[in-house]
mmCIF file of C-alpha atoms in Angstrom:
data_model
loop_
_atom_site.group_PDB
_atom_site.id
_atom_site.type_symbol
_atom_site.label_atom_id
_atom_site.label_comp_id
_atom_site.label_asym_id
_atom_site.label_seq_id
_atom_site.Cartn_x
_atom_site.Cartn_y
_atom_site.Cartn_z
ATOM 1 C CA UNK G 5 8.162 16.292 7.360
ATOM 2 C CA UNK G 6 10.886 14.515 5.570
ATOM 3 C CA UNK G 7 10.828 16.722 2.765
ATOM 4 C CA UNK G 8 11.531 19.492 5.317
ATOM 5 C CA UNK G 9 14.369 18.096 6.254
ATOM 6 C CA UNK G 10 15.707 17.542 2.935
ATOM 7 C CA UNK G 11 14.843 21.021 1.814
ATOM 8 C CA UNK G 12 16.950 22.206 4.733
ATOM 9 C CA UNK G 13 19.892 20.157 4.438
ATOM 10 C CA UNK G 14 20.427 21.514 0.840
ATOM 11 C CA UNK G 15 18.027 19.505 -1.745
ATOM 12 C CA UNK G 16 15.261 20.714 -4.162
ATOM 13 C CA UNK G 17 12.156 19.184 -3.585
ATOM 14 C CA UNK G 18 9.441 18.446 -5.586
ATOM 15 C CA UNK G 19 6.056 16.445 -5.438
ATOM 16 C CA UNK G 20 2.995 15.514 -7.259
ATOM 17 C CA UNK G 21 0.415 13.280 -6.514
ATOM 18 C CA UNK G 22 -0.844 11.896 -3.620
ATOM 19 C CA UNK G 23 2.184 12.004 -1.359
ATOM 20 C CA UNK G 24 0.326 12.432 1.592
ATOM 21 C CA UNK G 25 -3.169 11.722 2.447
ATOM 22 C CA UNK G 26 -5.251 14.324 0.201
ATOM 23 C CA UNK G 27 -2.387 16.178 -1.291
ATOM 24 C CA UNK G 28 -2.999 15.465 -5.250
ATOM 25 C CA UNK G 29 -4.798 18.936 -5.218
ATOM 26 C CA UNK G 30 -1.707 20.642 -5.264
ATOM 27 C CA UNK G 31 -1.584 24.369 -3.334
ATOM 28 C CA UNK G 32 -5.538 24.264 -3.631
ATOM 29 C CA UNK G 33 -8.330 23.165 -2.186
ATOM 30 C CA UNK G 34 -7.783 22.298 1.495
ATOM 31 C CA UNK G 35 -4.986 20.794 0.612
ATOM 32 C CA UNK G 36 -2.951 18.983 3.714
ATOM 33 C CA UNK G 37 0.843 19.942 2.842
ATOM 34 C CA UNK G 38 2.870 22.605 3.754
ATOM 35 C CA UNK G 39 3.657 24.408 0.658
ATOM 36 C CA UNK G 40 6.622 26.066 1.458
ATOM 37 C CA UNK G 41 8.153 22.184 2.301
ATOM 38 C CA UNK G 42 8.479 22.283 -0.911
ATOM 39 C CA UNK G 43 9.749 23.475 -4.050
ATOM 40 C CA UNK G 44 7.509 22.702 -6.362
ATOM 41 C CA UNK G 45 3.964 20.846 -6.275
ATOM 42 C CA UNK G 46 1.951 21.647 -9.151
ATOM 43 C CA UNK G 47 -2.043 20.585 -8.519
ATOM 44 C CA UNK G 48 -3.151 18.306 -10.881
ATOM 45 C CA UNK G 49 -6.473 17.204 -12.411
ATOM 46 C CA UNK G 50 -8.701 13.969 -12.847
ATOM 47 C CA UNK G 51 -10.716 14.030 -16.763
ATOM 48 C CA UNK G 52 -14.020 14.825 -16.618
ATOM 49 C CA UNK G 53 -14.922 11.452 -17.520
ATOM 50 C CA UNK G 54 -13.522 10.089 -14.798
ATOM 51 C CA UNK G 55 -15.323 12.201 -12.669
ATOM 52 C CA UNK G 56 -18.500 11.148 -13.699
ATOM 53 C CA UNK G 57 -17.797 7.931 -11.718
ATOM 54 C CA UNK G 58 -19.672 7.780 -8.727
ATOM 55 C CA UNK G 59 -19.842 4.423 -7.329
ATOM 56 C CA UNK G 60 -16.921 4.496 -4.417
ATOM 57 C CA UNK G 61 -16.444 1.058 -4.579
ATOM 58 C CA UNK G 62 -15.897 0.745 -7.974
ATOM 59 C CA UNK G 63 -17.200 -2.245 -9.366
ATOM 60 C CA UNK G 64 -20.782 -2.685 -7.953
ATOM 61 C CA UNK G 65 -22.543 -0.989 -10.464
ATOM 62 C CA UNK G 66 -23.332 -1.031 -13.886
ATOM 63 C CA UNK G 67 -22.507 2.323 -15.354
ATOM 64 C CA UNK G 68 -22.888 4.582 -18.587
ATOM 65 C CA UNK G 69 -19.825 7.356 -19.045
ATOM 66 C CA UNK G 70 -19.863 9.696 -21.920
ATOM 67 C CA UNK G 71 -17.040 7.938 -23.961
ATOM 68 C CA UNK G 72 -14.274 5.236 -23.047
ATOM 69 C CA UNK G 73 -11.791 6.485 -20.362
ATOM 70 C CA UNK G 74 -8.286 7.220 -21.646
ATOM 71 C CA UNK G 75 -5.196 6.614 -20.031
ATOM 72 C CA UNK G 76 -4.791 10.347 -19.685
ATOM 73 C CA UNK G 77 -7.731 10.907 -17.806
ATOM 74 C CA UNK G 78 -6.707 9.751 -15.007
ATOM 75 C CA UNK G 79 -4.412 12.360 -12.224
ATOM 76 C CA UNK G 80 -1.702 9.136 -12.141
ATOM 77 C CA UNK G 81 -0.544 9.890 -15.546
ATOM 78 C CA UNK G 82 -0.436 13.546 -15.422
ATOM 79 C CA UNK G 83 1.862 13.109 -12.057
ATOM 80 C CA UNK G 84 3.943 11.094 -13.646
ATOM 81 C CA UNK G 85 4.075 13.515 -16.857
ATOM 82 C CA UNK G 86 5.630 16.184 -14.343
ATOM 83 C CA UNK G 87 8.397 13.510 -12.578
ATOM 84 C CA UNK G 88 9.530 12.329 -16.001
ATOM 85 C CA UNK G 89 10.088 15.884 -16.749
ATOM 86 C CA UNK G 90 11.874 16.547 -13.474
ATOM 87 C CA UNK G 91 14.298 13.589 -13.704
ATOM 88 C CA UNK G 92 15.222 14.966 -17.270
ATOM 89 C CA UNK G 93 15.520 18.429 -16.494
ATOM 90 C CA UNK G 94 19.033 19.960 -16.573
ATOM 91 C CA UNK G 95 20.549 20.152 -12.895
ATOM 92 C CA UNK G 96 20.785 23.811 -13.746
ATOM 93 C CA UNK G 97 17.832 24.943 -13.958
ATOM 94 C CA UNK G 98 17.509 23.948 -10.076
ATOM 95 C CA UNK G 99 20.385 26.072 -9.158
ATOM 96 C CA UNK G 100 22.829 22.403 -9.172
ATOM 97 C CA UNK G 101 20.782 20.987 -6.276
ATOM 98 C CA UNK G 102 19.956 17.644 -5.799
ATOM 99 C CA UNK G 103 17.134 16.514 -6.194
ATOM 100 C CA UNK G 104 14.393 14.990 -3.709
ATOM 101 C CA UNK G 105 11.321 13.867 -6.100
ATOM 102 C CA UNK G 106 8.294 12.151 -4.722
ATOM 103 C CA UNK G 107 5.818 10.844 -7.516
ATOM 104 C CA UNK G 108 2.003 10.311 -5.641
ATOM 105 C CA UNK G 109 0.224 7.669 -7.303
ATOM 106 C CA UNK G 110 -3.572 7.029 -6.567
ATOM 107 C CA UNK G 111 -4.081 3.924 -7.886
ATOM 108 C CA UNK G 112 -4.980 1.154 -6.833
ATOM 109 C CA UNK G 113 -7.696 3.318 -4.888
ATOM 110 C CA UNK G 114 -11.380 3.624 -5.292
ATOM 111 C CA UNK G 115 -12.649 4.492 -7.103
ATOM 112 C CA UNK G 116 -11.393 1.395 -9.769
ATOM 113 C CA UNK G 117 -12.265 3.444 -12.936
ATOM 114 C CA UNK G 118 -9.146 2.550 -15.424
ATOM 115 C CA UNK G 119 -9.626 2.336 -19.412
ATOM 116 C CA UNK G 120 -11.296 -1.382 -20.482
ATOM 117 C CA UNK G 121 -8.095 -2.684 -22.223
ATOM 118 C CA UNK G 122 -6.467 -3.123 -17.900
ATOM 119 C CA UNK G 123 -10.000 -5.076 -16.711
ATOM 120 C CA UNK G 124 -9.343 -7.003 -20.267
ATOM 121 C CA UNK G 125 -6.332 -8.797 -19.204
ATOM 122 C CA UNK G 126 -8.421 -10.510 -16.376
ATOM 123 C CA UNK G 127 -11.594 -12.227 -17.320
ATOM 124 C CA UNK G 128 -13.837 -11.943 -14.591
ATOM 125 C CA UNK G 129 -14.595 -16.173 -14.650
ATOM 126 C CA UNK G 130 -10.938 -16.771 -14.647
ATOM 127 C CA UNK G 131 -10.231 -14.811 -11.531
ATOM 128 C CA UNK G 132 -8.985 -16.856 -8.683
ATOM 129 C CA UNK G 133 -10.450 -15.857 -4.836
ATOM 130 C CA UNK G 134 -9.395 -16.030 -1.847
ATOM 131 C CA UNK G 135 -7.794 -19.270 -0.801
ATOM 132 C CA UNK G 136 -10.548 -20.138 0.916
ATOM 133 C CA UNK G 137 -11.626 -22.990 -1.261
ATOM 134 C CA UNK G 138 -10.448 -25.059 -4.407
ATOM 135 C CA UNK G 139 -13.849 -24.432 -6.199
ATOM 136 C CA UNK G 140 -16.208 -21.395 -6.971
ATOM 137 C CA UNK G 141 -19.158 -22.608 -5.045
ATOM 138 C CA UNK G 142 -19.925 -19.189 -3.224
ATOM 139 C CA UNK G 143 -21.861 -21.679 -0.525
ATOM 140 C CA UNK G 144 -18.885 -23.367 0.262
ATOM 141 C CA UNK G 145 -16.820 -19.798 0.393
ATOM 142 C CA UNK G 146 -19.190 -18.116 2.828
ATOM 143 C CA UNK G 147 -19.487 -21.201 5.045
ATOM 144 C CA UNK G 148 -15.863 -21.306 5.159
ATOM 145 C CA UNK G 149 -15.093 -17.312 5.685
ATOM 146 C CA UNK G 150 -17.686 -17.630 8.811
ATOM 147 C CA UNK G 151 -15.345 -20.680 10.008
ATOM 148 C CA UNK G 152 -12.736 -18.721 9.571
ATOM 149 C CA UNK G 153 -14.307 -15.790 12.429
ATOM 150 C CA UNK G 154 -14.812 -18.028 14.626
ATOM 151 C CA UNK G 155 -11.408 -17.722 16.956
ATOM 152 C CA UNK G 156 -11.155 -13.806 15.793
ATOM 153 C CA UNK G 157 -11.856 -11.986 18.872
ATOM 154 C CA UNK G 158 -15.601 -10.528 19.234
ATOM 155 C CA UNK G 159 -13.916 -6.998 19.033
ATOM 156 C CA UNK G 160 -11.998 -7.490 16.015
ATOM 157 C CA UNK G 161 -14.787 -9.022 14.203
ATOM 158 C CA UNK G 162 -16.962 -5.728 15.111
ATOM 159 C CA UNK G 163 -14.640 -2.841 14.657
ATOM 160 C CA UNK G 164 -11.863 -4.732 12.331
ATOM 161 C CA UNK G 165 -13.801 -6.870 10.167
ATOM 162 C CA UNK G 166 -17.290 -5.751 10.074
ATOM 163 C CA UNK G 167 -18.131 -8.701 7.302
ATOM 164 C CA UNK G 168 -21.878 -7.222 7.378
ATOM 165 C CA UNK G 169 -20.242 -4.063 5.774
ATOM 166 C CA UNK G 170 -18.511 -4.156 2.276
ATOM 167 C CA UNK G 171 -17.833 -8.094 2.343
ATOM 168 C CA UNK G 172 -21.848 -8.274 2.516
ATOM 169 C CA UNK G 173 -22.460 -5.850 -0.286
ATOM 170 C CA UNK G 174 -20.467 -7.310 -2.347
ATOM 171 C CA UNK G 175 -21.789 -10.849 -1.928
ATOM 172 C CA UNK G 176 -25.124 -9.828 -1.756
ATOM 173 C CA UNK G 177 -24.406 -8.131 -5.322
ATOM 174 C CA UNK G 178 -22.591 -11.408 -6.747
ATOM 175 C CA UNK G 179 -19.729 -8.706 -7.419
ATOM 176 C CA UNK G 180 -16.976 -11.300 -5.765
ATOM 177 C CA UNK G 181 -14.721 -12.065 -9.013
ATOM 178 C CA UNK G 182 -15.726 -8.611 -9.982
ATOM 179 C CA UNK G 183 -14.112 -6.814 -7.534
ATOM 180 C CA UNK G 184 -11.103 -8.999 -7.786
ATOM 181 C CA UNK G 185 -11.128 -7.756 -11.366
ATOM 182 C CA UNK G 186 -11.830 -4.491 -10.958
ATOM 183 C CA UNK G 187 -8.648 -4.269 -8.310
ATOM 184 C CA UNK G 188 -6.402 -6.442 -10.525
ATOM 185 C CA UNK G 189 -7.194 -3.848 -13.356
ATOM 186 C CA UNK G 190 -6.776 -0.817 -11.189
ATOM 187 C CA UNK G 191 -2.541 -2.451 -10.603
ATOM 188 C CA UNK G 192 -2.273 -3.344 -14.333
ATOM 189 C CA UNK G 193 -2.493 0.487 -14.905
ATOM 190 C CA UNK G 194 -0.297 1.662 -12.030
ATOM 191 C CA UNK G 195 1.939 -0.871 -13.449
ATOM 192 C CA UNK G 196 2.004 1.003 -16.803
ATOM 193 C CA UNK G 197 2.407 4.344 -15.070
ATOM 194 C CA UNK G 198 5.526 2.814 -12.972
ATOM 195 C CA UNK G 199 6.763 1.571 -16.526
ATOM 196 C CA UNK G 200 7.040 5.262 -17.796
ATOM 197 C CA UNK G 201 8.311 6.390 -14.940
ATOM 198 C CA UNK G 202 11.443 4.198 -15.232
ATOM 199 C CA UNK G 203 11.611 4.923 -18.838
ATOM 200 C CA UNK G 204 12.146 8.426 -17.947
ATOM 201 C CA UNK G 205 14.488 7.255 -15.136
ATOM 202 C CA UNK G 206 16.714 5.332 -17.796
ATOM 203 C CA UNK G 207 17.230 8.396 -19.582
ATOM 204 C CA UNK G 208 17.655 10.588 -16.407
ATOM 205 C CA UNK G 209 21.548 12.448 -16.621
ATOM 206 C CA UNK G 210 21.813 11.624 -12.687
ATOM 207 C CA UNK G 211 20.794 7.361 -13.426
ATOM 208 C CA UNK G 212 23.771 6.141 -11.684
ATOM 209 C CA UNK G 213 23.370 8.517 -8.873
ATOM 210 C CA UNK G 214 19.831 8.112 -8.181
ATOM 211 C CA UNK G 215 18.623 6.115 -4.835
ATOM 212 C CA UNK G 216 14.669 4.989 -5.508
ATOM 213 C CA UNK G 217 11.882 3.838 -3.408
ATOM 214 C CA UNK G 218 8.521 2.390 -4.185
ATOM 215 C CA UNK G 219 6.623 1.668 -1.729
ATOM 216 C CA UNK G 220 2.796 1.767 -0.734
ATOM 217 C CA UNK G 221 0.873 2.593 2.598
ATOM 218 C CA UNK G 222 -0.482 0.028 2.878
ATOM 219 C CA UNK G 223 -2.408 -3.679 1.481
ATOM 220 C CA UNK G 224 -6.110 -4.527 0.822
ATOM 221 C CA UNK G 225 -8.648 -7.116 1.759
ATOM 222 C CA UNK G 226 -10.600 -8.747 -0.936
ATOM 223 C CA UNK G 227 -13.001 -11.174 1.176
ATOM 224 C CA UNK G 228 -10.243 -12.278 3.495
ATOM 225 C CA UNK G 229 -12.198 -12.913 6.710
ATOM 226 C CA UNK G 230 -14.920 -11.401 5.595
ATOM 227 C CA UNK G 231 -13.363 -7.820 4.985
ATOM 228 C CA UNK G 232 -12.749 -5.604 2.427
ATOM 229 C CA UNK G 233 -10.934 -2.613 1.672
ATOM 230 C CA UNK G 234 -8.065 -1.828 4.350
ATOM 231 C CA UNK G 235 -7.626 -1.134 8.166
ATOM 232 C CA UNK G 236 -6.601 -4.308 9.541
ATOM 233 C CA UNK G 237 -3.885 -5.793 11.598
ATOM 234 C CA UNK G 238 -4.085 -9.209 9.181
ATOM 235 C CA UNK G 239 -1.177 -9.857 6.630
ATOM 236 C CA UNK G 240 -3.600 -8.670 3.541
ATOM 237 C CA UNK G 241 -3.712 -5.438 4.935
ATOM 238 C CA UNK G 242 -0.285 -4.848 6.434
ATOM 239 C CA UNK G 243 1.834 -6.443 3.657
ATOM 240 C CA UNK G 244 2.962 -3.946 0.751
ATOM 241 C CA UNK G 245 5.478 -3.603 -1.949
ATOM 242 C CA UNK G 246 8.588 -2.422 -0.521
ATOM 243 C CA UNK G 247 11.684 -2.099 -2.899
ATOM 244 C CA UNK G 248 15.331 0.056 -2.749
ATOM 245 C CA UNK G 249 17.651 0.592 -5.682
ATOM 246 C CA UNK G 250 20.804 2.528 -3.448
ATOM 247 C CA UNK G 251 23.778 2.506 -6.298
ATOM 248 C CA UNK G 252 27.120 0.501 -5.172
ATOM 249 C CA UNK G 253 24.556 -1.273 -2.505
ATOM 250 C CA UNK G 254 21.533 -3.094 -3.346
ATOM 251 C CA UNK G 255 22.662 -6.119 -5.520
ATOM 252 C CA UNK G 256 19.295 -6.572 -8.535
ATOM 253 C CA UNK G 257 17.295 -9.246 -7.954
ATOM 254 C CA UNK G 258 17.686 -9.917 -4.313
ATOM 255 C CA UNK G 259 14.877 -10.465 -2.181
ATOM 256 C CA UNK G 260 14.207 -9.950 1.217
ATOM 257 C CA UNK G 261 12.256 -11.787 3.846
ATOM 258 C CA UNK G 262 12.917 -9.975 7.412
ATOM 259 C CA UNK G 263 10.628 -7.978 8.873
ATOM 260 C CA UNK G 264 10.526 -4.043 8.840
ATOM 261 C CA UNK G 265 8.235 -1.525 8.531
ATOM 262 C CA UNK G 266 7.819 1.784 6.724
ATOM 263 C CA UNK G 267 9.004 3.574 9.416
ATOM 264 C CA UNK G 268 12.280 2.521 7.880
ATOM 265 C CA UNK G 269 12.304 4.512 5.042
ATOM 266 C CA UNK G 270 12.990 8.418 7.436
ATOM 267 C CA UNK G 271 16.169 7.159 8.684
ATOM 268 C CA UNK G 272 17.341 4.789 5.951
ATOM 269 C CA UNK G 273 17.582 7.504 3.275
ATOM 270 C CA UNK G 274 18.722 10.189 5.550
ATOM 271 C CA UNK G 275 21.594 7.667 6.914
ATOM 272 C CA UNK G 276 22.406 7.108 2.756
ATOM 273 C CA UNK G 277 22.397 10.725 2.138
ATOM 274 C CA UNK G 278 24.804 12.151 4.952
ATOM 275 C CA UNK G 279 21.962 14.031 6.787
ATOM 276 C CA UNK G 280 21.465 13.376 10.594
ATOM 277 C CA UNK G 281 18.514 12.261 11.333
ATOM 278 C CA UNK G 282 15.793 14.642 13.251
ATOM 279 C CA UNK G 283 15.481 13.408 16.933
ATOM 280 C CA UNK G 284 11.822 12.618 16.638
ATOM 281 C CA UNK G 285 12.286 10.380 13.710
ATOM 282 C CA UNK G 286 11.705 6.484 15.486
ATOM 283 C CA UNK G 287 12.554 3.572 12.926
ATOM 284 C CA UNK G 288 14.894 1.297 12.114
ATOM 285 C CA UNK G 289 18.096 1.837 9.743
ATOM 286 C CA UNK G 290 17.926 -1.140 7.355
ATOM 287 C CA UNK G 291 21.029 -0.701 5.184
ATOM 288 C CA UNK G 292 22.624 -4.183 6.475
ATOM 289 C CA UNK G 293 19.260 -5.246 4.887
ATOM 290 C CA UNK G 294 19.880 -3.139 1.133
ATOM 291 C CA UNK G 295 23.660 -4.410 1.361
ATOM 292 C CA UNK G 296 22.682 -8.255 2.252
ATOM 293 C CA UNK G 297 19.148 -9.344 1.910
ATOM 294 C CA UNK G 298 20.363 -12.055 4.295
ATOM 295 C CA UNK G 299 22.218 -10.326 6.915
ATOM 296 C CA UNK G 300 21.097 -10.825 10.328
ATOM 297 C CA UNK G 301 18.597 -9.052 11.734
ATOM 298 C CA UNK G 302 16.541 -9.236 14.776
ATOM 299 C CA UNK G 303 14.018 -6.856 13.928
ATOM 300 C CA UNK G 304 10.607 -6.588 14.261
ATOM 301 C CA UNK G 305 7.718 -4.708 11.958
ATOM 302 C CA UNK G 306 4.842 -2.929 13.692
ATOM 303 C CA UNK G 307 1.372 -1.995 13.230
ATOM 304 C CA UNK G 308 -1.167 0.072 14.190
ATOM 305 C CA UNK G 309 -4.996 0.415 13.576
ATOM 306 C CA UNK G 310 -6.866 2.964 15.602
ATOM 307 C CA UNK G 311 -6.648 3.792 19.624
ATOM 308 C CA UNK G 312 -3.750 0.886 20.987
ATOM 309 C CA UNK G 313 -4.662 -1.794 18.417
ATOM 310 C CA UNK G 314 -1.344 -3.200 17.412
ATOM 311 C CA UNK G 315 0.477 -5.895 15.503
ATOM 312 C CA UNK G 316 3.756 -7.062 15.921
ATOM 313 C CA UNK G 317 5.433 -9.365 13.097
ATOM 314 C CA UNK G 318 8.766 -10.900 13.526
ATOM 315 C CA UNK G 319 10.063 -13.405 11.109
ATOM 316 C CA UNK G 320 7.781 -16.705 11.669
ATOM 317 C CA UNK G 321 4.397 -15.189 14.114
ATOM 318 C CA UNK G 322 2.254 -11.974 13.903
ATOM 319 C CA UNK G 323 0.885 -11.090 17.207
ATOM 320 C CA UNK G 324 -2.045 -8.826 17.418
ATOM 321 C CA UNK G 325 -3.258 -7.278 20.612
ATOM 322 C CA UNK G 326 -6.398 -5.169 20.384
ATOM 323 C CA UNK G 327 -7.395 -2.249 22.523
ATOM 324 C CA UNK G 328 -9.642 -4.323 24.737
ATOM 325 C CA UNK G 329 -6.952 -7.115 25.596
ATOM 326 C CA UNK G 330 -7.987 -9.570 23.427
ATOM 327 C CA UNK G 331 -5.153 -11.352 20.886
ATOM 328 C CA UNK G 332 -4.776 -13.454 17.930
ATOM 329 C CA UNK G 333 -1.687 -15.186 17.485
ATOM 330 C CA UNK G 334 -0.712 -16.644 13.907
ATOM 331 C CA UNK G 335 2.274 -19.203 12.840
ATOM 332 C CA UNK G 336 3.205 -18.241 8.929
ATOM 333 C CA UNK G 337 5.692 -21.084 8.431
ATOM 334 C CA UNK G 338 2.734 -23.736 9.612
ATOM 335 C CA UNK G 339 -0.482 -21.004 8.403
ATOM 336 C CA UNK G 340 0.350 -17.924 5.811
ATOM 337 C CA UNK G 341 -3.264 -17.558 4.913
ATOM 338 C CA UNK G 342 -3.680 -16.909 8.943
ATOM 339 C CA UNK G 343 -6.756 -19.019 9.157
ATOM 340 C CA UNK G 344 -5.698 -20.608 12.709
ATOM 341 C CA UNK G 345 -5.581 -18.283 16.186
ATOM 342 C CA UNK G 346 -3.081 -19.871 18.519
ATOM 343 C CA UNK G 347 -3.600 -17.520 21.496
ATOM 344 C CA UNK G 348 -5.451 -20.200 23.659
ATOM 345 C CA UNK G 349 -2.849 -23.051 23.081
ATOM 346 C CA UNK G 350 0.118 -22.953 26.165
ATOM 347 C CA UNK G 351 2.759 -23.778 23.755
ATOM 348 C CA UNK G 352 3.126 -20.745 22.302
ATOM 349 C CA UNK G 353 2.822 -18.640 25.110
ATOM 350 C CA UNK G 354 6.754 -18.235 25.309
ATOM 351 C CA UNK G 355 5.963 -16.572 21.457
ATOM 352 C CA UNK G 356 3.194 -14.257 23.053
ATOM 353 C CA UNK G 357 5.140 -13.144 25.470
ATOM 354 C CA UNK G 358 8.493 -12.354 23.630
ATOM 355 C CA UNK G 359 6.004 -10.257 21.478
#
């Protein structure tokens, strides 16, 4: 991995948290990292209370815990606990090295169990849902989210969708705005979590020499064409936070709009950093992007769900081709929400087939 790579070419690495898939536990339980990667990465724990949480979704039941979750019990502050401390340590006590940190948040996952001051801050009949509609007449939403299926391919709707899965539950349940809620609460306290970790950051000796990424793996469906949760090829799914702070190159406040993907980030840092990058490393090197948000770029981001099911989005279209042949094409400047499929009409096969 990365972390390998950084290890080898002279850094100190350290982790906690979920920086791969399953690897909050630490050096324990099954975990799925290679330990000695890696310089430190302490295991850490979830409060019992927490624990006692069994509904997976989240919000669909009505629930009884032995006393009010804390922010504490949660793993997410704990990790961040241990990166605070890391940025602030003295550079001696890692032999001068510098230092490759990766702090593994959870949240926003399932389960959404966060203390009640986070779901507090978003009343449950003020929450707006999908754009769908401009009222809350659920009729009206589920009459439109079946229009809305109705040019998806038969394949996606089966294997991508699946609105008789969690989209049904929670409809069935009347747990729409809830979930909304529950999600919106489960950000608010990675939010608070990010807060402290910049706090520590502000008071870190090696501030001005300190390159940071946040980024996630990826989006989340809350009712958009009848899906929820993740694993699609739509722009709910695929679209994430994706920010760079590179000292003497990003400029604060910029913003921008071309299209990459996280297979960006391997190359990028290495290319910052003065290590070559590892010959099976694919991606694209996007500091003409950190040094000018506007710089040209002919780029494209990719994305893949499952066996050869694959999106491609350049700056204007997102072109999805599915293992069985069948496509959906979708014009963003003309139709963010992606309600329209354009593969059927001829004047946009030139855009299918550039794609």
């Amino acid at each position: 991995g990365m972390n390998y790579w950084l290890q080898q070419g002279g850094y100190h690495t350290a982790a906690r948290g979920k920086t791969y898939h399953s690897s909050q536990q630490g050096e324990e339980n099954g975990v799925k990292i290679y330990t000695d990667e890696w310089d430190e990465y302490p295991k850490v724990h979830a409060g019992d209370v927490v624990k006692e949480y069994t509904d997976w979704m989240g919000f669909t039941e009505d629930i009884e815990l032995s006393r009010e979750v804390r922010d504490d019990d949660d793993p997410d502050w704990h990790t961040v606990d241990f990166c605070a401390e890391k940025l602030n340590e003295d550079p001696k006590e890692r032999g001068n090295k510098p230092l490759f940190l990766a702090c593994g948040f959870v949240k926003p996952h399932l389960p959404w169990v966060v203390p009640q001051k986070y779901y507090d801050r978003f009343p449950a009949d003020e929450v707006k849902l999908p754009p769908y509609s401009t009222t809350n007449d659920w009729k009206e939403w589920r009459d439109r989210v079946e229009e809305d299926l109705e040019d998806v391919p038969e394949y996606a709707i089966d294997k991508i969708a699946r609105p008789d899965k969690e989209y049904q539950e929670v409809i069935e349940l009347g747990k729409w705005e809830t979930s909304i809620q529950s999600y919106l609460a489960a950000i608010a306290y990675l939010d608070m979590n990010i807060g402290r970790l910049v706090d520590a950051f502000e008071n870190s000796p090696e501030r001005d020499n300190t390159i940071i990424m946040l980024w996630s793996d990826h989006g989340y469906h809350l009712g958009e064409k009848g899906h929820h949760k993740k694993q699609t090829l739509w722009e709910e799914a695929s679209d994430v936070p994706f920010i760079w702070v590179v000292p003497g190159m990003t400029k604060p406040g910029s913003i921008c709009n071309k299209p990459i993907d996280l297979q960006s980030i391997y190359p990028t840092l290495f290319k910052l950093v003065g290590l070559d990058v590892p010959d099976h490393v694919d991606g694209d090197d996007i500091r003409p992007l950190l040094e000018d948000a506007n710089a040209d770029w002919d780029g494209v981001a990719t994305v893949t769900v499952r066996y050869k099911n694959h999106a491609i989005v350049d700056e204007r279209y997102r072109y999805i081709r599915y293992v069985d042949g069948s496509e959906e094409l979708y014009d963003h400047d003309i139709d963010p929400n992606e309600f329209t499929n354009l593969r059927k009409d001829p004047n946009y096969d030139d855009v299918k087939a550039r794609l």
